[in-house]
Amino acid sequence: IVAFIIGIAITIGLMVAGMPLLTLALPSWIAVLVQNLSPLTHYTGIARGVLDLRDVLYFIALVSTFLSWTYLLIRGKSVSRRSPMYRNLQLGVAALVVLSVLIGWSGGSIRGRLDLTDNKLYTLSPATTALLANLKDTVTVKLYLSEDPPVQVSLTTRDVNDFIDDAASASNGNLRVVRLYPDVDHEAAVAADRGFVQPRPFTEQSGGEFKVKLGFLGMGMTYSNKYEVIPFIESIEGLEYQLASNIRQMSQEEPSKIAFVYGHGEKRRDSELQTLRNELERYHLVEEITNPEEGFINPGDADVVIFPGPTEFIDQSNFFKIDQFLSEGGKVLFLLDPIVVEGIVADENDDSPARHLEKMYGVKLQRDVIFDTRSYENIPFGRPGSEVIRPYPYWIRALATERQISGGVSQAVFPWASSLEIVEPTGGEQVEIDVTTLVETSPFAVIDSEYRDLTPIAEHLGTYTSDDLGQRTLAVALTGTRCPAITDICEKDLSKVFRMIVATDSDWIAENMVWQYPENIAMVASWIDWLTQDEELTTIRAKGTTMRDLLYNSRYHQNMVEYANIIGVPVIFVIIGAFRFFVRRNTIRKVYTSER
């Protein structure tokens, strides 16, 4: 009992050492040392699926320290404390304890880790390795760090150092790393300011005083005469994509051209698509096709043409222009709305290009609204100040069925989406296509063909049957060849393969959605990378940024999973302990007799 209480006390002390409750009350250099002594610090990597050799050595050293101490106490009872043997035992155990403490506490420079996560989230992807190894010139990365970092960013600093060293090792000498410490070097501080790397303020409370300490953790990249910067690295999550995309942006000779079509009631570029445009402008040239007065759409030399939710009439001659663009190997992204929703009122969009897509490419967009009975969002309803969070099955958390085109993003939120089917084109033999499903609902989705009431208490949400449940397609990708649209002779050019993506919703990439659900912007940006055939970035984008929601068959299933995790593990230990108790008790009660 005494050993148990002492063990619990030491464990609690070590755990508290890693909590902000203590670390923020100490000077930063002491706080970092104390933080490294805590199991919480070394369990962070294990919790996300990475076995770091430094963390493993820490736990081995911790166990070895207390086992050595225990061995000394037990062995000392059978050895005279005045004998040389006991003195040698003390020295040996003391040396072992000191060695264990030094390895566990000061083993931060020891490298090596095993990434057990799905898709190797914390290991450089082959695409990043190939990009770095095939650079034509050297990339200089200036890493601005605090020599005495605030305790809040000390672990992130360690992870960033490991990552950038891995990138340098994989670059065949094409990535040169320079570490600068602006907090102690005036010239480094000037360089950081000129490179747009600014420190972040962090609070600490020491000696009864409230202090603010500045911390640096930024990165500037130079390639030829181009410069990109990450002002402050918030987390190791997504850092690989930031590094790779910035290097790709600097090293490419001519960026792709992305053209948005406007003039037919599309999403407003300044207020509804600004985040998407900002994301695309980082790596592409973004143009606009706004010529409704001339009466036609001219893709020109654009690499990708985007239709962001048209709601007004588009003349048939414009479709001929797009078909001709595709026959020459063009790339088009259709974000369409068969149903237009204003507030919670829906109406048919008679001017959607859906009919042309069905006729020429076999992509049929249904005039309905889908709700999912299992995979959906909870959103606020009511007046400001008195809002209530309610389940809203019409906002579907849809599932990506093709991970490469979607850049590894596993889910996205589609509000008021319609269903999509692949049918036989009625335009003859002009088109040969291959279809890949990109996004689907869960198997528990229902089609609402009436969509008169889209409130969270709509009658249709409770009147479906099990026969109505099914998996519905929300987005597809098409690749193929087609005949020229403006000639009577049908001769497909097999060297000019077009790419097209069709999604049954455009609201999911609007401002109010992408701010709440950043995975949406990651998915659509990956689609555009695929359309521009920039597939290296597609495999890196959104690496590890999406959630993986658990879908339960029933409320009973959910409760069973919850309570099994909370109560199940302790019960297992109780059962094992009871079993051992009864086995030992029976052993003690046995009567042994001598046999002659």
Coordinates of C-alpha atoms in Angstrom, one line a residue:
I1 CA 0.0 0.0 0.0
V2 CA 2.9 2.4 0.8
A3 CA 4.6 1.6 -2.5
F4 CA 1.3 2.2 -4.3
I5 CA 0.7 5.6 -2.7
I6 CA 4.3 6.7 -3.3
G7 CA 4.1 5.5 -7.0
I8 CA 0.8 7.4 -7.5
A9 CA 2.4 10.6 -5.9
I10 CA 5.4 10.4 -8.2
T11 CA 3.3 9.8 -11.2
I12 CA 1.0 12.8 -10.4
G13 CA 4.1 15.0 -9.9
L14 CA 5.5 14.0 -13.3
M15 CA 2.2 14.6 -15.0
V16 CA 1.8 18.0 -13.4
A17 CA 5.3 18.9 -14.6
G18 CA 4.0 18.9 -18.2
M19 CA 0.9 20.9 -17.6
P20 CA 0.6 24.7 -18.4
L21 CA -0.4 25.1 -14.7
L22 CA 3.2 24.7 -13.8
T23 CA 5.2 25.4 -17.0
L24 CA 3.7 28.9 -17.5
A25 CA 4.6 29.8 -13.9
L26 CA 8.3 29.1 -14.4
P27 CA 11.0 30.9 -16.4
S28 CA 11.0 29.6 -19.9
W29 CA 14.4 27.8 -19.8
I30 CA 13.4 26.0 -16.6
A31 CA 9.9 25.3 -18.0
V32 CA 11.3 23.6 -21.1
L33 CA 13.5 21.3 -18.9
V34 CA 10.6 20.5 -16.6
Q35 CA 8.3 19.9 -19.6
N36 CA 10.8 17.4 -21.0
L37 CA 10.7 15.5 -17.7
S38 CA 6.9 14.9 -18.0
P39 CA 5.3 11.8 -19.6
L40 CA 2.7 14.1 -21.1
T41 CA 5.3 15.7 -23.4
H42 CA 6.7 12.3 -24.6
Y43 CA 3.2 10.9 -25.1
T44 CA 2.2 13.5 -27.6
G45 CA 3.9 11.8 -30.5
I46 CA 2.6 8.4 -29.5
A47 CA -1.0 9.8 -29.3
R48 CA -0.8 10.8 -32.9
G49 CA 0.7 7.5 -34.1
V50 CA 4.4 8.2 -34.2
L51 CA 7.0 6.2 -32.1
D52 CA 9.9 8.6 -31.7
L53 CA 13.1 7.0 -30.5
R54 CA 13.6 9.9 -28.0
D55 CA 10.2 9.2 -26.4
V56 CA 10.8 5.4 -26.3
L57 CA 14.2 6.0 -24.6
Y58 CA 12.5 8.3 -22.1
F59 CA 10.0 5.7 -21.0
I60 CA 12.7 3.0 -20.9
A61 CA 14.8 5.3 -18.7
L62 CA 11.9 6.1 -16.4
V63 CA 11.1 2.4 -15.9
S64 CA 14.8 1.6 -15.5
T65 CA 15.3 4.3 -12.9
F66 CA 12.6 3.0 -10.5
L67 CA 13.4 -0.6 -11.1
S68 CA 17.0 0.1 -10.1
W69 CA 15.8 1.9 -7.0
T70 CA 13.5 -1.0 -6.1
Y71 CA 16.3 -3.5 -6.7
L72 CA 18.6 -1.6 -4.3
L73 CA 15.9 -1.6 -1.6
I74 CA 15.1 -5.3 -1.9
R75 CA 18.7 -6.5 -2.4
G76 CA 19.9 -4.4 0.5
K77 CA 17.8 -6.4 3.0
S78 CA 19.9 -9.5 2.3
V79 CA 23.3 -7.7 2.4
S80 CA 25.0 -6.1 5.3
R81 CA 25.1 -2.4 5.0
R82 CA 28.6 -2.3 6.3
S83 CA 30.0 -4.7 3.7
P84 CA 31.9 -3.7 0.5
M85 CA 29.2 -5.6 -1.5
Y86 CA 26.5 -3.2 -0.3
R87 CA 28.7 -0.2 -1.2
N88 CA 29.3 -1.6 -4.7
L89 CA 25.6 -2.2 -5.0
Q90 CA 24.9 1.4 -4.2
L91 CA 27.4 2.7 -6.6
G92 CA 26.2 0.5 -9.4
V93 CA 22.6 1.4 -8.9
A94 CA 23.4 5.1 -8.6
A95 CA 25.4 5.0 -11.9
L96 CA 22.5 3.2 -13.6
V97 CA 20.0 5.7 -12.3
V98 CA 22.2 8.7 -13.4
L99 CA 22.7 7.1 -16.8
S100 CA 18.9 6.5 -17.2
V101 CA 18.1 10.1 -16.2
L102 CA 20.6 11.5 -18.6
I103 CA 19.3 9.4 -21.5
G104 CA 15.7 10.2 -20.7
W105 CA 16.1 13.9 -20.0
S106 CA 18.9 14.8 -22.4
G107 CA 18.2 12.5 -25.3
G108 CA 16.6 15.2 -27.4
S109 CA 19.4 15.0 -30.0
I110 CA 18.8 11.3 -30.7
R111 CA 17.0 10.9 -34.0
G112 CA 14.8 8.1 -35.3
R113 CA 11.1 7.5 -35.5
L114 CA 8.5 5.0 -36.7
D115 CA 5.4 6.5 -38.4
L116 CA 2.4 4.2 -37.8
T117 CA -0.2 6.6 -39.1
D118 CA -2.4 5.9 -42.1
N119 CA -0.8 7.3 -45.3
K120 CA 2.4 8.1 -43.3
L121 CA 1.2 11.5 -42.3
Y122 CA 4.4 12.4 -40.5
T123 CA 6.8 11.1 -43.1
L124 CA 7.8 12.9 -46.3
S125 CA 5.6 11.6 -49.2
P126 CA 7.3 10.3 -52.4
A127 CA 5.9 13.4 -54.2
T128 CA 7.7 15.8 -51.9
T129 CA 10.9 13.7 -52.1
A130 CA 10.8 13.7 -55.9
L131 CA 10.1 17.5 -56.0
L132 CA 13.1 18.3 -53.8
A133 CA 15.4 15.9 -55.6
N134 CA 14.6 17.1 -59.1
L135 CA 15.0 20.9 -58.5
K136 CA 17.2 22.6 -61.0
D137 CA 18.6 25.1 -58.5
T138 CA 19.2 25.2 -54.7
V139 CA 16.4 26.3 -52.3
T140 CA 17.7 28.2 -49.3
V141 CA 15.5 27.8 -46.3
K142 CA 16.0 30.3 -43.5
L143 CA 14.5 28.9 -40.3
Y144 CA 13.9 31.7 -37.7
L145 CA 13.9 30.2 -34.2
S146 CA 14.1 31.3 -30.7
E147 CA 17.2 30.1 -28.9
D148 CA 15.2 30.1 -25.7
P149 CA 11.7 29.3 -27.1
P150 CA 8.6 29.9 -25.0
V151 CA 7.3 26.7 -23.5
Q152 CA 4.1 26.9 -25.6
V153 CA 6.1 26.3 -28.9
S154 CA 9.1 24.3 -27.6
L155 CA 7.6 21.0 -28.8
T156 CA 6.5 22.4 -32.2
T157 CA 10.1 23.8 -32.6
R158 CA 11.5 20.3 -32.1
D159 CA 9.1 18.8 -34.6
V160 CA 9.9 21.6 -37.2
N161 CA 13.6 21.0 -36.8
D162 CA 13.1 17.3 -37.4
F163 CA 10.9 17.9 -40.4
I164 CA 13.3 20.3 -42.1
D165 CA 16.2 18.0 -41.5
D166 CA 14.3 15.2 -43.1
A167 CA 13.5 17.4 -46.1
A168 CA 17.2 18.4 -46.4
S169 CA 18.3 14.8 -46.3
A170 CA 15.9 13.8 -49.1
S171 CA 16.8 16.7 -51.4
N172 CA 20.1 15.4 -52.7
G173 CA 21.7 18.7 -51.6
N174 CA 19.1 20.9 -53.3
L175 CA 17.7 22.2 -50.0
R176 CA 20.1 24.2 -47.8
V177 CA 19.0 25.1 -44.3
V178 CA 20.2 28.1 -42.4
R179 CA 19.0 28.5 -38.8
L180 CA 18.8 32.0 -37.4
Y181 CA 18.1 33.1 -33.8
P182 CA 16.6 36.7 -33.9
D183 CA 16.0 36.8 -30.1
V184 CA 19.8 36.8 -29.5
D185 CA 21.3 38.0 -32.8
H186 CA 20.6 41.5 -34.0
E187 CA 21.5 40.8 -37.6
A188 CA 19.1 37.8 -37.6
A189 CA 16.4 40.0 -36.1
V190 CA 16.9 42.5 -39.0
A191 CA 16.8 39.6 -41.6
A192 CA 13.6 38.3 -40.0
D193 CA 11.9 41.7 -40.2
R194 CA 12.9 42.2 -43.8
G195 CA 11.7 38.6 -44.6
F196 CA 8.3 39.3 -43.1
V197 CA 8.8 36.9 -40.2
Q198 CA 7.4 38.4 -37.0
P199 CA 7.5 37.0 -33.5
R200 CA 4.5 35.9 -31.6
P201 CA 3.8 37.1 -28.0
F202 CA 3.4 34.4 -25.4
T203 CA 2.4 34.9 -21.8
E204 CA 4.2 33.5 -18.8
Q205 CA 3.8 34.1 -15.1
S206 CA 6.9 33.9 -12.9
G207 CA 7.6 35.3 -9.5
G208 CA 4.2 36.8 -9.1
E209 CA 4.7 38.8 -12.3
F210 CA 2.8 38.6 -15.6
K211 CA 5.2 38.7 -18.5
V212 CA 5.0 38.6 -22.3
K213 CA 7.7 36.7 -24.1
L214 CA 8.2 36.9 -27.9
G215 CA 8.9 33.7 -29.8
F216 CA 10.1 33.1 -33.3
L217 CA 9.1 30.1 -35.4
G218 CA 9.0 31.2 -39.1
M219 CA 10.5 30.1 -42.4
G220 CA 11.7 32.0 -45.5
M221 CA 12.4 30.2 -48.7
T222 CA 14.5 31.6 -51.6
Y223 CA 14.8 30.0 -55.1
S224 CA 16.6 31.9 -57.8
N225 CA 15.2 35.5 -57.4
K226 CA 11.8 34.4 -55.9
Y227 CA 10.9 34.4 -52.2
E228 CA 8.1 32.8 -50.2
V229 CA 7.5 33.0 -46.5
I230 CA 5.7 31.2 -43.7
P231 CA 5.5 34.0 -41.0
F232 CA 4.8 31.6 -38.1
I233 CA 4.4 27.8 -38.1
E234 CA 1.4 27.1 -35.9
S235 CA 1.8 23.3 -36.1
I236 CA 3.6 20.6 -37.8
E237 CA 0.3 19.6 -39.4
G238 CA 0.2 20.7 -43.0
L239 CA 3.8 22.0 -43.0
E240 CA 4.8 19.5 -45.7
Y241 CA 2.2 20.9 -48.1
Q242 CA 3.2 24.5 -47.3
L243 CA 6.8 23.8 -48.0
A244 CA 6.2 21.7 -51.2
S245 CA 3.6 24.1 -52.6
N246 CA 5.8 27.2 -52.1
I247 CA 8.8 25.5 -53.6
R248 CA 6.7 24.3 -56.6
Q249 CA 5.3 27.8 -57.0
M250 CA 8.9 29.3 -57.1
S251 CA 10.3 26.6 -59.4
Q252 CA 7.7 26.3 -62.0
E253 CA 8.5 28.2 -65.2
E254 CA 4.9 29.2 -66.2
P255 CA 1.9 28.8 -63.8
S256 CA -1.4 27.3 -65.0
K257 CA -4.2 29.7 -66.0
I258 CA -7.6 29.3 -64.2
A259 CA -10.6 31.1 -65.6
F260 CA -13.8 31.7 -63.7
V261 CA -16.9 32.2 -65.9
Y262 CA -19.1 35.1 -64.8
G263 CA -22.2 36.8 -66.1
H264 CA -24.8 34.1 -65.6
G265 CA -25.7 34.5 -62.0
E266 CA -22.6 32.7 -60.6
K267 CA -21.3 33.0 -57.1
R268 CA -20.0 36.5 -56.5
R269 CA -16.2 36.6 -56.8
D270 CA -15.6 39.3 -54.2
S271 CA -17.9 38.1 -51.4
E272 CA -18.6 34.4 -52.0
L273 CA -15.4 33.0 -53.6
Q274 CA -12.7 35.1 -52.2
T275 CA -11.0 32.4 -50.1
L276 CA -11.0 30.0 -53.1
R277 CA -9.6 32.7 -55.3
N278 CA -6.9 33.6 -52.8
E279 CA -5.9 29.9 -52.5
L280 CA -5.7 29.5 -56.3
E281 CA -3.8 32.8 -56.9
R282 CA -0.9 31.4 -54.7
Y283 CA -0.1 28.8 -57.4
H284 CA -1.9 29.8 -60.6
L285 CA -2.9 32.8 -62.7
V286 CA -6.5 33.4 -62.1
E287 CA -8.5 35.1 -64.8
E288 CA -12.2 35.9 -65.4
I289 CA -14.4 35.4 -68.4
T290 CA -17.0 38.1 -68.2
N291 CA -18.5 38.9 -71.6
P292 CA -22.3 38.3 -71.5
E293 CA -22.8 41.4 -73.7
E294 CA -20.9 39.7 -76.5
G295 CA -23.0 36.6 -76.1
F296 CA -20.4 33.9 -75.9
I297 CA -17.8 32.3 -73.6
N298 CA -14.3 32.3 -74.9
P299 CA -11.9 30.0 -72.9
G300 CA -8.9 31.4 -74.8
D301 CA -5.7 30.0 -73.5
A302 CA -7.0 29.0 -70.1
D303 CA -5.9 25.6 -68.7
V304 CA -9.0 25.2 -66.5
V305 CA -12.5 26.8 -66.8
I306 CA -14.7 26.9 -63.7
F307 CA -18.5 27.4 -63.7
P308 CA -19.2 28.4 -60.0
G309 CA -23.0 27.9 -59.8
P310 CA -24.6 29.6 -62.8
T311 CA -28.3 30.4 -62.2
E312 CA -29.1 32.4 -65.4
F313 CA -29.6 31.3 -69.0
I314 CA -26.6 30.2 -71.0
D315 CA -27.0 30.2 -74.8
Q316 CA -26.4 26.9 -76.7
S317 CA -23.6 28.5 -78.6
N318 CA -21.6 28.9 -75.4
F319 CA -21.9 25.1 -74.8
F320 CA -20.5 24.6 -78.3
K321 CA -17.5 26.7 -77.2
I322 CA -17.0 24.6 -74.1
D323 CA -17.4 21.4 -76.1
Q324 CA -14.8 22.6 -78.6
F325 CA -12.5 23.5 -75.7
L326 CA -12.9 20.0 -74.4
S327 CA -12.2 18.4 -77.8
E328 CA -8.8 20.1 -77.7
G329 CA -8.0 18.6 -74.3
G330 CA -9.4 21.3 -72.1
K331 CA -10.3 21.0 -68.4
V332 CA -13.6 22.1 -66.9
L333 CA -15.0 22.2 -63.4
F334 CA -18.8 22.4 -63.1
L335 CA -20.1 23.4 -59.7
L336 CA -23.8 23.3 -60.4
D337 CA -27.0 23.7 -58.4
P338 CA -30.1 21.9 -59.9
I339 CA -31.9 23.3 -56.8
V340 CA -31.3 26.9 -55.6
V341 CA -31.8 27.4 -51.9
E342 CA -32.4 30.9 -50.4
G343 CA -32.6 30.6 -46.7
I344 CA -34.7 27.5 -46.2
V345 CA -36.7 27.9 -49.4
A346 CA -35.8 25.9 -52.4
D347 CA -36.6 26.3 -56.1
E348 CA -35.6 24.6 -59.4
N349 CA -32.7 26.1 -61.3
D350 CA -34.1 25.9 -64.9
D351 CA -31.0 27.6 -66.3
S352 CA -28.4 25.1 -65.0
P353 CA -26.2 23.5 -67.7
A354 CA -27.4 20.1 -66.4
R355 CA -29.4 19.2 -69.5
H356 CA -26.4 19.7 -71.8
L357 CA -24.2 17.6 -69.5
E358 CA -26.8 14.8 -69.6
K359 CA -27.1 14.9 -73.3
M360 CA -23.5 15.1 -74.3
Y361 CA -21.6 13.4 -71.4
G362 CA -24.2 11.2 -69.6
V363 CA -24.0 13.1 -66.3
K364 CA -27.6 13.5 -65.1
L365 CA -28.2 15.9 -62.2
Q366 CA -31.5 15.2 -60.5
R367 CA -33.8 18.0 -59.3
D368 CA -33.9 16.9 -55.7
V369 CA -32.3 17.5 -52.3
I370 CA -30.6 14.8 -50.3
F371 CA -30.5 14.5 -46.5
D372 CA -28.3 12.0 -44.7
T373 CA -29.8 10.3 -41.6
R374 CA -26.3 9.5 -40.1
S375 CA -23.6 11.7 -41.5
Y376 CA -24.6 15.3 -41.1
E377 CA -23.8 18.6 -39.3
N378 CA -25.2 20.3 -36.3
I379 CA -25.7 24.0 -37.0
P380 CA -27.2 26.9 -35.1
F381 CA -30.9 28.0 -35.7
G382 CA -32.8 30.9 -34.2
R383 CA -32.3 34.6 -33.7
P384 CA -28.8 36.0 -32.8
G385 CA -28.3 35.7 -29.1
S386 CA -30.8 32.9 -28.7
E387 CA -29.5 30.4 -31.2
V388 CA -29.9 26.6 -30.6
I389 CA -27.6 24.0 -32.1
R390 CA -29.7 21.4 -33.9
P391 CA -29.0 18.4 -36.1
Y392 CA -29.4 19.3 -39.7
P393 CA -29.4 16.3 -42.1
Y394 CA -29.6 18.5 -45.2
W395 CA -26.0 19.6 -44.5
I396 CA -24.3 16.3 -45.5
R397 CA -20.8 15.3 -44.4
A398 CA -20.0 13.5 -47.6
L399 CA -17.3 10.9 -48.1
A400 CA -14.5 11.0 -50.7
T401 CA -14.4 7.7 -52.6
E402 CA -11.3 8.6 -54.6
R403 CA -8.5 9.8 -52.5
Q404 CA -5.8 10.7 -55.1
I405 CA -7.9 13.3 -57.0
S406 CA -9.3 14.7 -53.7
G407 CA -5.8 15.0 -52.3
G408 CA -6.3 12.7 -49.4
V409 CA -9.2 14.7 -48.1
S410 CA -11.6 12.1 -46.8
Q411 CA -14.7 14.2 -46.1
A412 CA -16.4 17.5 -47.0
V413 CA -19.6 19.2 -46.1
F414 CA -22.2 19.7 -48.9
P415 CA -25.2 21.8 -48.0
W416 CA -28.5 21.1 -49.9
A417 CA -26.8 18.8 -52.5
S418 CA -28.6 17.0 -55.2
S419 CA -28.1 13.5 -56.5
L420 CA -26.2 12.6 -59.6
E421 CA -26.5 9.6 -62.0
I422 CA -24.4 8.3 -64.9
V423 CA -26.6 7.5 -67.9
E424 CA -26.0 6.8 -71.6
P425 CA -25.3 10.0 -73.6
T426 CA -27.9 10.8 -76.3
G427 CA -25.4 12.8 -78.4
G428 CA -24.3 9.8 -80.4
E429 CA -20.7 8.6 -80.6
Q430 CA -19.1 12.0 -80.2
V431 CA -17.8 11.3 -76.7
E432 CA -15.8 8.4 -75.2
I433 CA -15.3 8.8 -71.4
D434 CA -14.2 7.1 -68.3
V435 CA -16.1 8.1 -65.1
T436 CA -14.7 8.1 -61.6
T437 CA -16.9 8.7 -58.6
L438 CA -15.4 11.3 -56.3
V439 CA -17.9 12.1 -53.5
E440 CA -20.8 10.1 -52.1
T441 CA -23.1 10.2 -49.1
S442 CA -23.1 7.5 -46.5
P443 CA -25.4 4.5 -47.2
F444 CA -28.0 6.1 -45.0
A445 CA -29.0 9.0 -47.3
V446 CA -32.6 9.8 -48.5
I447 CA -33.8 11.7 -51.6
D448 CA -36.3 14.5 -50.9
S449 CA -38.0 15.2 -54.3
E450 CA -40.4 17.8 -52.9
Y451 CA -38.0 20.0 -50.8
R452 CA -40.9 22.3 -49.8
D453 CA -39.7 22.3 -46.2
L454 CA -35.9 22.4 -45.4
T455 CA -36.1 23.2 -41.7
P456 CA -34.6 20.9 -39.1
I457 CA -38.1 19.8 -38.2
A458 CA -39.2 19.1 -41.7
E459 CA -41.8 16.3 -41.9
H460 CA -39.9 14.4 -44.6
L461 CA -37.0 13.9 -42.2
G462 CA -39.1 11.5 -40.2
T463 CA -41.3 9.8 -42.8
Y464 CA -38.7 7.8 -44.8
T465 CA -38.5 4.0 -44.7
S466 CA -35.5 1.6 -44.8
D467 CA -36.1 1.1 -48.5
D468 CA -35.4 4.9 -49.1
L469 CA -31.9 4.6 -47.7
G470 CA -29.0 4.4 -50.1
Q471 CA -25.6 5.8 -51.1
R472 CA -26.0 8.8 -53.4
T473 CA -23.3 10.3 -55.7
L474 CA -22.5 14.0 -55.4
A475 CA -19.5 14.5 -57.6
V476 CA -17.8 12.6 -60.5
A477 CA -14.6 13.0 -62.6
L478 CA -14.6 12.4 -66.3
T479 CA -11.7 11.8 -68.6
G480 CA -11.9 11.0 -72.4
T481 CA -11.9 12.3 -75.9
R482 CA -14.6 13.9 -78.0
C483 CA -15.3 15.1 -81.6
P484 CA -14.9 18.8 -82.5
A485 CA -18.2 20.5 -81.7
I486 CA -18.2 22.8 -84.8
T487 CA -17.5 20.3 -87.5
D488 CA -19.6 17.6 -89.1
I489 CA -16.7 15.2 -89.3
C490 CA -16.2 13.2 -86.1
E491 CA -12.5 12.5 -85.7
K492 CA -11.3 12.2 -82.1
D493 CA -7.8 13.3 -81.4
L494 CA -6.6 10.6 -78.9
S495 CA -3.7 12.7 -77.9
K496 CA -6.0 15.4 -76.5
V497 CA -7.7 13.9 -73.5
F498 CA -10.1 16.2 -71.7
R499 CA -10.8 16.3 -67.9
M500 CA -14.0 17.3 -66.3
I501 CA -15.4 17.3 -62.7
V502 CA -19.1 17.8 -62.0
A503 CA -20.4 18.4 -58.5
T504 CA -24.1 18.8 -57.6
D505 CA -23.6 21.8 -55.4
S506 CA -21.7 25.1 -55.4
D507 CA -22.6 26.4 -51.9
W508 CA -20.0 24.2 -50.3
I509 CA -17.1 26.4 -51.7
A510 CA -18.7 29.7 -50.6
E511 CA -17.2 31.8 -47.9
N512 CA -19.5 30.9 -45.1
M513 CA -18.8 27.2 -45.7
V514 CA -15.0 27.2 -46.2
W515 CA -14.4 29.2 -43.0
Q516 CA -16.3 26.6 -41.0
Y517 CA -15.0 23.6 -42.9
P518 CA -11.4 24.1 -44.3
E519 CA -11.5 20.6 -45.7
N520 CA -13.9 21.9 -48.4
I521 CA -11.3 24.3 -49.8
A522 CA -8.6 21.6 -49.6
M523 CA -10.8 19.3 -51.6
V524 CA -11.8 21.7 -54.4
A525 CA -8.2 23.0 -54.7
S526 CA -7.0 19.4 -55.1
W527 CA -9.6 18.9 -57.8
I528 CA -8.1 21.9 -59.7
D529 CA -4.6 20.5 -59.2
W530 CA -5.8 17.3 -60.8
L531 CA -7.4 19.2 -63.7
T532 CA -4.2 21.1 -64.3
Q533 CA -2.4 17.7 -64.1
D534 CA -0.4 19.0 -61.1
E535 CA -0.8 15.6 -59.4
E536 CA 2.3 15.9 -57.2
L537 CA 0.6 18.6 -55.1
T538 CA -2.6 16.6 -55.2
T539 CA -1.1 13.8 -53.2
I540 CA 0.4 16.1 -50.6
R541 CA -2.5 18.6 -50.1
A542 CA -4.7 18.3 -47.0
K543 CA -2.4 15.5 -45.6
G544 CA -3.9 14.7 -42.3
T545 CA -6.2 17.6 -42.1
T546 CA -9.6 15.9 -42.2
M547 CA -11.7 14.3 -39.6
R548 CA -12.8 10.8 -39.6
D549 CA -16.2 10.6 -38.1
L550 CA -17.6 7.4 -36.6
L551 CA -20.9 6.4 -38.1
Y552 CA -23.2 4.4 -35.7
N553 CA -26.0 2.1 -36.7
S554 CA -28.1 3.2 -33.8
R555 CA -28.1 5.1 -30.5
Y556 CA -27.5 1.7 -28.7
H557 CA -24.4 1.1 -30.9
Q558 CA -23.0 4.6 -30.0
N559 CA -23.7 4.1 -26.3
M560 CA -22.1 0.6 -26.4
V561 CA -18.9 2.1 -28.0
E562 CA -18.7 5.0 -25.5
Y563 CA -19.2 2.9 -22.3
A564 CA -17.0 0.1 -23.5
N565 CA -14.1 2.5 -23.8
I566 CA -14.8 4.3 -20.5
I567 CA -15.8 1.3 -18.3
G568 CA -14.5 -1.7 -20.4
V569 CA -10.8 -1.3 -19.9
P570 CA -11.0 -0.9 -16.0
V571 CA -13.4 -3.9 -15.9
I572 CA -10.9 -6.0 -17.8
F573 CA -8.2 -5.2 -15.2
V574 CA -10.6 -6.0 -12.4
I575 CA -11.4 -9.4 -13.9
I576 CA -7.7 -10.2 -14.3
G577 CA -7.0 -9.1 -10.8
A578 CA -9.9 -11.1 -9.4
F579 CA -8.7 -14.2 -11.3
R580 CA -5.2 -13.9 -10.0
F581 CA -6.6 -13.4 -6.5
F582 CA -8.6 -16.5 -6.5
V583 CA -5.8 -18.6 -8.0
R584 CA -3.4 -17.4 -5.3
R585 CA -5.9 -18.0 -2.6
N586 CA -6.5 -21.5 -3.7
T587 CA -2.8 -22.1 -3.9
I588 CA -2.3 -20.9 -0.3
R589 CA -5.2 -23.0 1.0
K590 CA -3.7 -26.2 -0.4
V591 CA -2.5 -28.7 2.1
Y592 CA 0.9 -30.2 1.3
T593 CA 1.8 -33.6 2.8
S594 CA 5.2 -35.3 2.6
E595 CA 5.4 -38.6 0.8
R596 CA 7.8 -41.3 1.5

